[in-house]
XYZ file of C-alpha atoms in Angstrom:
578
model
C -28.164 47.380 9.798
C -25.645 46.629 7.069
C -26.967 43.958 4.734
C -30.708 43.446 4.379
C -30.230 40.074 2.703
C -28.116 38.771 5.590
C -30.669 40.098 8.075
C -33.478 38.256 6.299
C -31.390 35.067 6.190
C -30.946 35.245 9.961
C -34.650 35.880 10.530
C -35.700 32.980 8.309
C -33.222 30.671 10.071
C -34.766 31.637 13.427
C -38.279 31.120 12.041
C -37.374 27.625 10.777
C -35.926 26.748 14.192
C -39.084 27.983 15.931
C -41.438 26.258 13.498
C -39.690 22.919 12.947
C -36.911 22.669 15.540
C -34.128 22.355 12.958
C -31.118 24.523 12.168
C -30.392 25.886 8.715
C -27.595 28.084 7.430
C -28.106 31.529 5.999
C -27.465 30.085 2.553
C -30.241 27.524 3.067
C -32.666 30.372 3.730
C -32.391 31.067 -0.033
C -33.019 34.823 0.104
C -32.953 36.526 -3.296
C -33.749 40.100 -4.371
C -36.983 40.086 -6.323
C -36.873 40.636 -10.052
C -37.504 44.215 -11.265
C -41.217 45.003 -11.458
C -42.211 42.605 -8.688
C -44.106 44.034 -5.714
C -41.826 42.414 -3.124
C -38.284 43.478 -2.245
C -36.978 39.967 -1.569
C -38.142 36.409 -1.994
C -37.450 33.462 0.301
C -37.266 30.136 -1.555
C -36.380 27.933 1.423
C -39.718 26.089 1.606
C -39.207 23.808 -1.390
C -35.917 22.145 -0.352
C -37.052 22.019 3.296
C -40.311 20.325 2.320
C -38.411 17.262 1.104
C -36.452 17.076 4.341
C -39.559 17.555 6.526
C -41.850 15.417 4.338
C -44.439 18.182 4.241
C -46.144 20.117 1.469
C -43.924 23.026 0.438
C -46.824 25.488 0.688
C -47.373 24.444 4.299
C -43.671 24.876 5.061
C -43.737 28.384 3.567
C -46.800 29.327 5.618
C -45.196 28.053 8.843
C -41.998 30.034 8.160
C -44.045 33.175 7.467
C -46.072 32.657 10.643
C -42.943 32.469 12.825
C -40.991 35.211 11.044
C -39.834 38.344 12.855
C -41.552 41.053 10.804
C -39.931 44.096 12.372
C -39.711 46.665 9.580
C -41.543 44.363 7.166
C -44.982 44.378 5.611
C -46.976 41.213 6.236
C -45.209 38.332 4.394
C -47.059 36.858 1.417
C -46.853 33.154 0.583
C -47.276 32.459 -3.118
C -47.394 29.396 -5.343
C -45.693 26.306 -3.912
C -44.281 28.230 -0.921
C -42.401 31.288 -2.139
C -42.403 33.918 0.581
C -42.509 37.513 -0.655
C -40.889 39.973 1.748
C -41.277 43.733 1.565
C -39.722 46.296 3.878
C -41.756 49.251 5.015
C -40.800 52.584 3.540
C -40.159 53.893 7.056
C -37.670 51.101 7.681
C -35.863 51.659 4.371
C -35.618 55.389 5.070
C -34.187 54.805 8.539
C -31.773 52.190 7.190
C -30.595 54.580 4.472
C -29.600 57.184 7.055
C -27.695 54.510 9.012
C -25.802 53.553 5.855
C -25.099 57.189 5.009
C -23.703 57.819 8.496
C -21.304 54.862 8.166
C -17.948 55.658 6.580
C -17.978 52.128 5.101
C -21.469 52.613 3.614
C -22.709 49.634 5.609
C -20.078 47.192 4.373
C -19.004 45.064 7.364
C -15.466 43.842 7.865
C -15.130 40.081 7.462
C -13.075 37.708 9.579
C -9.636 38.378 8.092
C -7.886 35.767 6.009
C -4.467 35.869 4.393
C -5.080 35.811 0.646
C -2.404 35.435 -2.031
C -3.537 36.804 -5.385
C -1.475 35.796 -8.431
C -2.230 38.141 -11.321
C -0.849 40.001 -14.357
C 2.326 37.846 -14.696
C 3.729 39.085 -18.016
C 6.791 37.566 -19.663
C 9.932 39.624 -19.320
C 11.791 40.893 -22.400
C 8.447 41.422 -24.146
C 6.083 44.351 -23.819
C 2.707 43.680 -22.250
C 0.017 42.977 -24.828
C -3.760 42.903 -24.753
C -3.653 39.299 -23.536
C -2.394 40.595 -20.170
C -5.289 43.025 -19.766
C -7.848 40.758 -18.137
C -5.532 39.130 -15.599
C -4.198 42.526 -14.552
C -7.471 44.370 -14.031
C -9.538 41.436 -12.726
C -6.783 40.693 -10.226
C -6.546 44.357 -9.248
C -10.302 44.590 -8.638
C -10.249 41.455 -6.472
C -7.315 42.826 -4.462
C -9.158 46.095 -3.835
C -12.374 44.369 -2.752
C -10.580 41.861 -0.520
C -8.685 44.649 1.206
C -11.901 46.641 1.625
C -13.411 43.662 3.471
C -10.449 43.585 5.849
C -8.432 40.681 4.463
C -4.640 40.617 4.357
C -3.745 40.482 0.679
C -0.359 39.422 -0.643
C -0.012 40.416 -4.288
C 2.158 38.123 -6.421
C 3.274 39.085 -9.917
C 4.628 35.742 -11.182
C 6.845 37.146 -13.919
C 8.157 34.950 -16.708
C 11.805 35.817 -16.152
C 13.686 32.525 -16.527
C 14.358 29.799 -19.004
C 15.795 29.116 -22.444
C 14.706 32.370 -24.205
C 16.948 34.419 -21.958
C 20.080 32.789 -23.357
C 19.500 34.275 -26.799
C 18.243 37.569 -25.363
C 21.337 38.096 -23.228
C 23.600 37.107 -26.126
C 21.764 39.512 -28.431
C 22.240 42.204 -25.788
C 25.997 41.638 -26.038
C 25.953 41.665 -29.847
C 24.065 44.970 -29.900
C 26.685 46.634 -27.703
C 24.228 47.145 -24.845
C 26.155 45.111 -22.291
C 28.166 48.014 -20.938
C 27.037 50.455 -18.257
C 24.516 50.015 -15.477
C 21.365 50.559 -17.517
C 20.100 49.761 -20.985
C 17.474 51.466 -23.096
C 15.456 49.348 -25.505
C 12.792 51.423 -27.228
C 10.835 48.396 -28.488
C 11.200 45.218 -26.472
C 9.077 43.213 -28.895
C 11.332 44.117 -31.828
C 14.391 43.238 -29.733
C 12.878 39.819 -28.953
C 12.004 39.183 -32.610
C 15.527 40.122 -33.726
C 17.069 37.743 -31.181
C 14.780 34.918 -32.266
C 15.447 35.495 -35.961
C 19.191 35.485 -35.369
C 18.904 32.309 -33.274
C 17.160 30.524 -36.154
C 19.458 31.809 -38.899
C 22.913 31.874 -37.305
C 24.212 28.518 -35.947
C 27.125 30.222 -34.191
C 24.781 32.606 -32.396
C 22.496 29.701 -31.474
C 25.417 27.807 -29.969
C 26.561 30.847 -27.992
C 22.969 31.317 -26.779
C 22.777 27.721 -25.512
C 26.020 28.170 -23.640
C 24.647 31.394 -22.201
C 21.612 29.475 -20.863
C 23.945 27.048 -19.124
C 25.901 29.963 -17.666
C 22.701 31.646 -16.500
C 21.378 28.538 -14.781
C 24.796 27.914 -13.218
C 24.786 31.405 -11.713
C 27.632 32.883 -13.754
C 28.073 36.404 -12.272
C 28.700 38.198 -15.570
C 25.669 36.569 -17.196
C 23.477 37.322 -14.189
C 24.426 40.997 -14.366
C 23.313 41.179 -18.010
C 20.161 39.191 -17.270
C 19.258 41.574 -14.437
C 19.804 44.606 -16.665
C 17.482 43.067 -19.229
C 14.871 42.439 -16.527
C 15.167 45.997 -15.227
C 14.523 47.337 -18.721
C 11.520 45.021 -19.047
C 10.176 46.184 -15.700
C 10.478 49.788 -16.826
C 8.123 48.981 -19.690
C 5.553 47.103 -17.602
C 5.610 49.674 -14.814
C 4.673 52.345 -17.364
C 1.608 50.241 -18.219
C 0.741 49.720 -14.551
C 0.993 53.473 -13.987
C -1.455 54.146 -16.838
C -3.845 51.508 -15.549
C -3.499 52.623 -11.929
C -3.259 49.042 -10.679
C -1.968 47.982 -7.269
C 1.227 46.326 -8.419
C 4.722 47.499 -7.526
C 8.228 45.975 -7.596
C 7.741 44.617 -4.081
C 5.046 42.311 -5.538
C 7.317 40.859 -8.248
C 8.236 37.236 -7.649
C 9.081 35.637 -10.942
C 9.931 32.111 -11.965
C 13.601 32.759 -11.226
C 12.828 33.181 -7.527
C 12.017 29.462 -7.304
C 15.036 28.151 -9.205
C 16.871 27.010 -6.067
C 13.871 25.121 -4.660
C 12.893 23.149 -7.766
C 15.117 20.192 -6.885
C 14.010 20.119 -3.216
C 10.388 20.259 -4.375
C 10.957 17.192 -6.563
C 12.800 15.430 -3.733
C 9.939 16.036 -1.309
C 7.336 14.730 -3.747
C 9.487 11.656 -4.355
C 9.996 11.057 -0.631
C 6.235 11.232 -0.087
C 5.696 8.580 -2.758
C 3.887 10.981 -5.076
C 6.538 11.221 -7.809
C 7.948 8.380 -9.897
C 9.911 7.892 -13.099
C 7.773 7.420 -16.188
C 9.373 7.125 -19.644
C 12.530 8.685 -18.256
C 10.842 11.721 -16.697
C 9.923 12.307 -13.061
C 6.155 12.645 -12.866
C 3.350 13.159 -10.360
C 0.051 11.474 -11.185
C -2.734 13.165 -9.134
C -5.582 10.799 -8.329
C -8.653 10.901 -10.534
C -7.102 12.465 -13.636
C -6.947 10.364 -16.808
C -6.581 11.123 -20.495
C -8.912 10.054 -23.298
C -7.371 6.598 -23.338
C -7.961 6.172 -19.621
C -4.263 6.477 -18.730
C -3.213 8.491 -15.671
C -2.501 12.116 -16.478
C 0.951 13.345 -15.391
C 2.521 16.495 -14.132
C 6.061 16.272 -15.508
C 8.221 17.819 -12.807
C 11.655 16.844 -14.170
C 12.228 16.162 -17.845
C 14.292 13.296 -19.217
C 17.219 15.651 -19.764
C 17.093 16.697 -16.101
C 15.528 20.101 -16.795
C 12.510 21.599 -15.079
C 9.390 23.212 -16.533
C 6.221 25.141 -15.653
C 4.766 22.189 -13.746
C 7.773 22.169 -11.449
C 7.753 25.924 -10.960
C 4.022 26.044 -10.233
C 4.319 23.258 -7.663
C 7.251 25.030 -6.016
C 5.205 28.220 -6.051
C 2.120 26.758 -4.386
C 4.377 25.036 -1.850
C 5.978 28.392 -0.994
C 2.683 30.278 -0.787
C 0.983 27.726 1.430
C 3.923 26.667 3.580
C 5.999 29.838 3.818
C 3.455 32.619 3.342
C 0.842 30.633 5.312
C -1.923 31.658 2.942
C -5.529 30.837 3.798
C -6.650 31.416 0.226
C -4.757 31.229 -3.068
C -6.300 32.966 -6.076
C -4.727 32.399 -9.498
C -6.092 34.939 -11.995
C -5.086 33.087 -15.156
C -6.814 32.426 -18.493
C -9.390 29.662 -18.836
C -7.196 27.451 -21.097
C -5.063 26.681 -18.023
C -7.986 25.185 -16.062
C -6.858 21.548 -16.297
C -3.276 22.517 -15.430
C -4.390 24.169 -12.197
C -6.727 21.315 -11.306
C -3.700 19.018 -11.464
C -1.487 21.444 -9.506
C -4.089 21.899 -6.751
C -4.727 18.159 -6.527
C -1.002 17.423 -6.224
C -0.617 20.132 -3.559
C -3.437 18.603 -1.515
C -1.943 15.116 -1.819
C 1.431 16.494 -0.695
C -0.271 18.029 2.369
C 0.918 21.480 1.375
C -2.637 22.814 1.426
C -4.427 22.371 4.757
C -8.120 21.459 4.688
C -9.015 25.004 5.745
C -7.186 26.583 2.791
C -8.690 27.308 -0.615
C -6.902 27.274 -3.942
C -8.995 28.824 -6.714
C -8.325 29.248 -10.399
C -10.012 32.558 -11.245
C -10.389 31.736 -14.931
C -11.247 34.284 -17.598
C -12.029 34.357 -21.307
C -10.443 36.313 -24.158
C -10.741 39.836 -25.532
C -12.060 39.625 -29.090
C -11.893 42.038 -32.003
C -14.806 42.883 -34.320
C -13.935 39.796 -36.378
C -14.575 37.525 -33.397
C -10.896 36.604 -33.138
C -8.369 37.439 -30.415
C -7.862 41.210 -30.475
C -4.678 42.040 -32.363
C -2.953 44.895 -34.166
C -3.714 45.651 -37.815
C -0.717 43.591 -38.838
C -2.083 40.633 -36.910
C 0.594 40.829 -34.201
C -0.229 40.991 -30.515
C -1.554 44.454 -29.721
C 0.637 46.301 -27.241
C -1.306 47.118 -24.089
C 0.352 50.536 -23.819
C -0.880 51.405 -27.340
C -4.409 50.252 -26.473
C -4.497 52.456 -23.373
C -3.115 55.458 -25.236
C -5.839 55.045 -27.857
C -8.479 54.855 -25.103
C -7.308 58.145 -23.617
C -7.119 59.767 -27.074
C -10.711 58.802 -27.870
C -11.889 59.866 -24.410
C -10.211 63.238 -24.905
C -12.456 63.838 -27.919
C -15.558 62.809 -25.980
C -14.715 65.048 -23.015
C -13.804 68.029 -25.210
C -17.237 67.909 -26.863
C -19.048 68.176 -23.531
C -16.749 70.159 -21.259
C -15.811 73.805 -20.855
C -13.142 73.069 -18.244
C -9.516 74.129 -18.570
C -7.321 71.907 -20.787
C -5.370 70.416 -17.862
C -8.650 69.464 -16.128
C -9.963 67.956 -19.337
C -6.774 65.891 -19.686
C -7.177 64.448 -16.187
C -10.837 63.645 -16.809
C -10.072 62.120 -20.212
C -7.552 59.773 -18.578
C -10.154 58.697 -15.990
C -12.795 58.215 -18.689
C -10.571 56.374 -21.168
C -8.900 53.996 -18.716
C -12.198 53.516 -16.893
C -13.894 52.561 -20.158
C -11.313 49.857 -20.887
C -11.498 48.453 -17.370
C -15.274 48.512 -17.085
C -15.819 46.891 -20.482
C -13.871 43.943 -19.085
C -15.126 43.910 -15.505
C -18.809 44.256 -16.420
C -18.701 40.909 -18.247
C -18.742 37.562 -16.455
C -15.026 36.797 -16.309
C -15.326 33.289 -17.766
C -16.852 34.706 -20.960
C -15.104 36.198 -23.985
C -16.100 39.763 -24.799
C -16.052 41.936 -27.901
C -13.855 45.028 -27.743
C -15.938 47.907 -29.139
C -14.697 51.492 -28.756
C -18.044 53.112 -29.542
C -19.930 51.042 -27.002
C -17.262 51.420 -24.320
C -17.267 55.221 -24.507
C -21.021 55.627 -24.847
C -22.917 57.804 -22.395
C -25.806 55.349 -22.619
C -25.972 51.737 -21.532
C -23.838 49.681 -19.196
C -20.567 51.609 -19.476
C -18.244 53.293 -17.007
C -18.923 56.631 -18.733
C -22.615 56.265 -17.904
C -21.763 55.610 -14.252
C -19.201 58.426 -14.124
C -21.708 60.792 -15.713
C -24.345 59.851 -13.117
C -21.924 60.711 -10.315
C -20.862 63.969 -11.983
C -24.515 64.935 -12.485
C -25.148 64.504 -8.763
C -22.161 66.674 -7.844
C -23.442 69.312 -10.264
C -26.815 69.088 -8.545
C -25.211 69.583 -5.134
C -23.192 72.551 -6.371
C -26.340 74.204 -7.683
C -27.947 73.559 -4.313
C -24.836 75.134 -2.734
C -24.275 72.034 -0.615
C -21.645 69.343 -0.240
C -22.413 65.668 0.285
C -21.917 65.800 4.061
C -24.382 68.652 4.396
C -26.892 66.934 2.150
C -26.737 63.778 4.241
C -27.140 65.503 7.606
C -30.945 65.438 7.415
C -33.117 64.187 10.278
C -35.214 61.941 8.052
C -35.665 60.731 4.505
C -39.030 60.590 2.762
C -39.798 57.667 0.447
C -43.159 58.646 -0.971
C -42.699 58.127 -4.700
C -41.996 54.666 -6.127
C -38.737 55.919 -7.666
C -37.533 57.204 -4.280
C -38.243 53.895 -2.639
C -36.654 51.872 -5.445
C -33.455 53.935 -5.217
C -33.291 53.582 -1.422
C -33.715 49.814 -1.710
C -30.985 49.581 -4.337
C -28.594 51.689 -2.233
C -29.143 49.334 0.711
C -27.845 46.429 -1.384
C -24.315 47.813 -1.794
C -22.797 45.678 1.024
C -24.290 42.518 -0.466
C -22.996 43.363 -3.947
C -19.414 43.707 -2.739
C -19.587 40.601 -0.547
C -20.997 38.447 -3.355
C -18.400 39.715 -5.842
C -15.640 38.655 -3.441
C -17.261 35.359 -2.477
C -17.419 34.274 -6.118
C -14.334 36.193 -7.338
C -16.595 37.845 -9.906
C -16.175 41.623 -10.206
C -19.026 41.797 -12.714
C -21.475 41.323 -9.839
C -20.404 44.680 -8.406
C -20.347 46.293 -11.861
C -23.905 45.100 -12.524
C -25.037 46.455 -9.166
C -23.506 49.865 -9.898
C -25.220 50.020 -13.276
C -28.550 49.143 -11.667
C -27.950 51.852 -9.062
C -27.175 54.470 -11.713
C -30.285 53.410 -13.627
C -32.413 53.669 -10.474
C -31.013 57.159 -9.887
C -31.793 58.168 -13.474
C -35.417 57.102 -12.989
C -35.550 58.932 -9.661
C -34.068 62.080 -11.207
C -36.599 61.985 -14.026
C -39.675 61.477 -11.852
C -38.733 63.256 -8.639
C -37.723 66.933 -9.054
C -34.956 67.777 -6.629
C -34.097 71.472 -6.765
C -37.680 72.455 -7.557
C -38.966 70.587 -4.523
C -39.346 72.415 -1.233
C -38.712 71.886 2.456
C -38.186 68.325 3.769
C -38.886 66.805 0.342
C -36.037 68.778 -1.238
C -33.692 67.883 1.627
C -34.653 64.199 1.405
C -34.047 64.019 -2.337
C -30.701 65.756 -2.044
C -29.735 63.187 0.605
C -30.721 60.336 -1.701
C -28.679 61.864 -4.499
C -25.633 62.463 -2.292
C -25.617 58.899 -0.986
C -25.945 57.597 -4.541
C -22.834 59.554 -5.538
C -20.913 58.053 -2.625
C -21.960 54.509 -3.495
C -21.075 54.954 -7.159
C -17.679 56.481 -6.358
C -16.807 53.858 -3.743
C -17.969 50.991 -5.941
C -16.104 52.250 -9.004
C -13.029 52.715 -6.821
C -13.190 49.042 -5.846
C -13.093 48.247 -9.560
C -10.049 50.501 -9.936
C -12.006 53.203 -11.795
C -11.919 56.916 -10.966
C -15.155 58.862 -10.528
C -14.538 62.513 -11.495
C -16.862 65.053 -9.888
C -16.988 66.955 -13.188
C -17.296 65.685 -16.740
């Protein structure tokens, strides 16, 4: 059995059919894990909504469901209050289920019916170094990609780079002025400084500004010499962002890059198609699409401007061309846009227009995976001491530096081993601090909290896993040996609570993917590590004897596997030593 919640949903659905002759979905069974401290493992809340449909008292509905419920592996169901049904598995069932999960290389996580999913994430602007504002999109998107792939979906990663438009005229011209136009490669130590210098010169030097405007025209017209310089500038930019991706260990590579420039040739055809379908019209000199149902504060229709009065195109045009390509050419079933919350209205308009243009079939989903900001101790957007955008590479280097100090205080390993562990701890701390928070919320960046061995941090989870591996080494066993026991005993409350929590791993991953919310998996992993800590405190392992010792080692070994696999799905390493 893979997912106890799904199993209970199916049983309740069958009980409702037997009792009342109606069909309900698994979701309508309303199965929820019970709150900590409750006697039951799960609670069924289906009686209340069904009572309205059946015109019966909710308590009576709950009693009828309980009476018709398949109770294999369950204690007798208890009906409480207005019809809540408390469901508790027997310890024998949980023990048997744990061994089934441990024997499964997927830890009980079933493969889903595969869908083709396009995930748009990271998407930095070229000719600038990645800053802290790119952190959330990059690591939330990476976690979703990992979980989707784990469930068997075909994932197409799309890094929608900002690599086109007016700024590149002045950047290319500045490249020429700096004598960097010769040769096949360029080397810009600080991209941000290069960008600032180009912008300052553009504002102060009318001749340079004029040459820059002409360079934009040449770029958009496909002038070969200009394109060569533009591509060299992009290659240098990619070198910088790839260094950040390498530090973060995210699943993005050059094959996933598809920037704004890739859609330049289809912007006009996109506008033509929208016009031909009667969705685009001229308004105040610009070509606009007015998706149904969107109005401004004055009650006027809200536009997507797809061609400006001067004939130029903008982000609205590019995003419509992009969604057209992903749905029509890539044949995506699902489109996930991991982009900041301020763009919510923009994507509502884009998705609405795509539906009206029949680019998105009714079976396809387009989802804006919105996220909040990373805040400093002052409650403002995290920035450098000077107030400028904080370079992401600098942030990650600082994380590893601080982690190196933490590891050195607690480890007697060789320096090269400590360096590897410090990287896993530091990068893991940055990622987990983000992924453990509901993505639509802002969060406060706090080094001390992130690297703490206590509380909901990646270090706490990594330490729990390392402690288990230390335990196995002292027992002179590996995880496979520890899990090859004929049975598991769940006598103590802490043993049973840990076994129940371990059985919920498949549900945690599935729910995180269903809602595009990695924090659901992070929360589950923290609860699992906490359950193990309680178990470790109250249930001696190495001092136990015979079957009890074997059983507790098996529980510990499976916990380590769940923690490592779950952290891996969040893009976080789980060292066996700390």
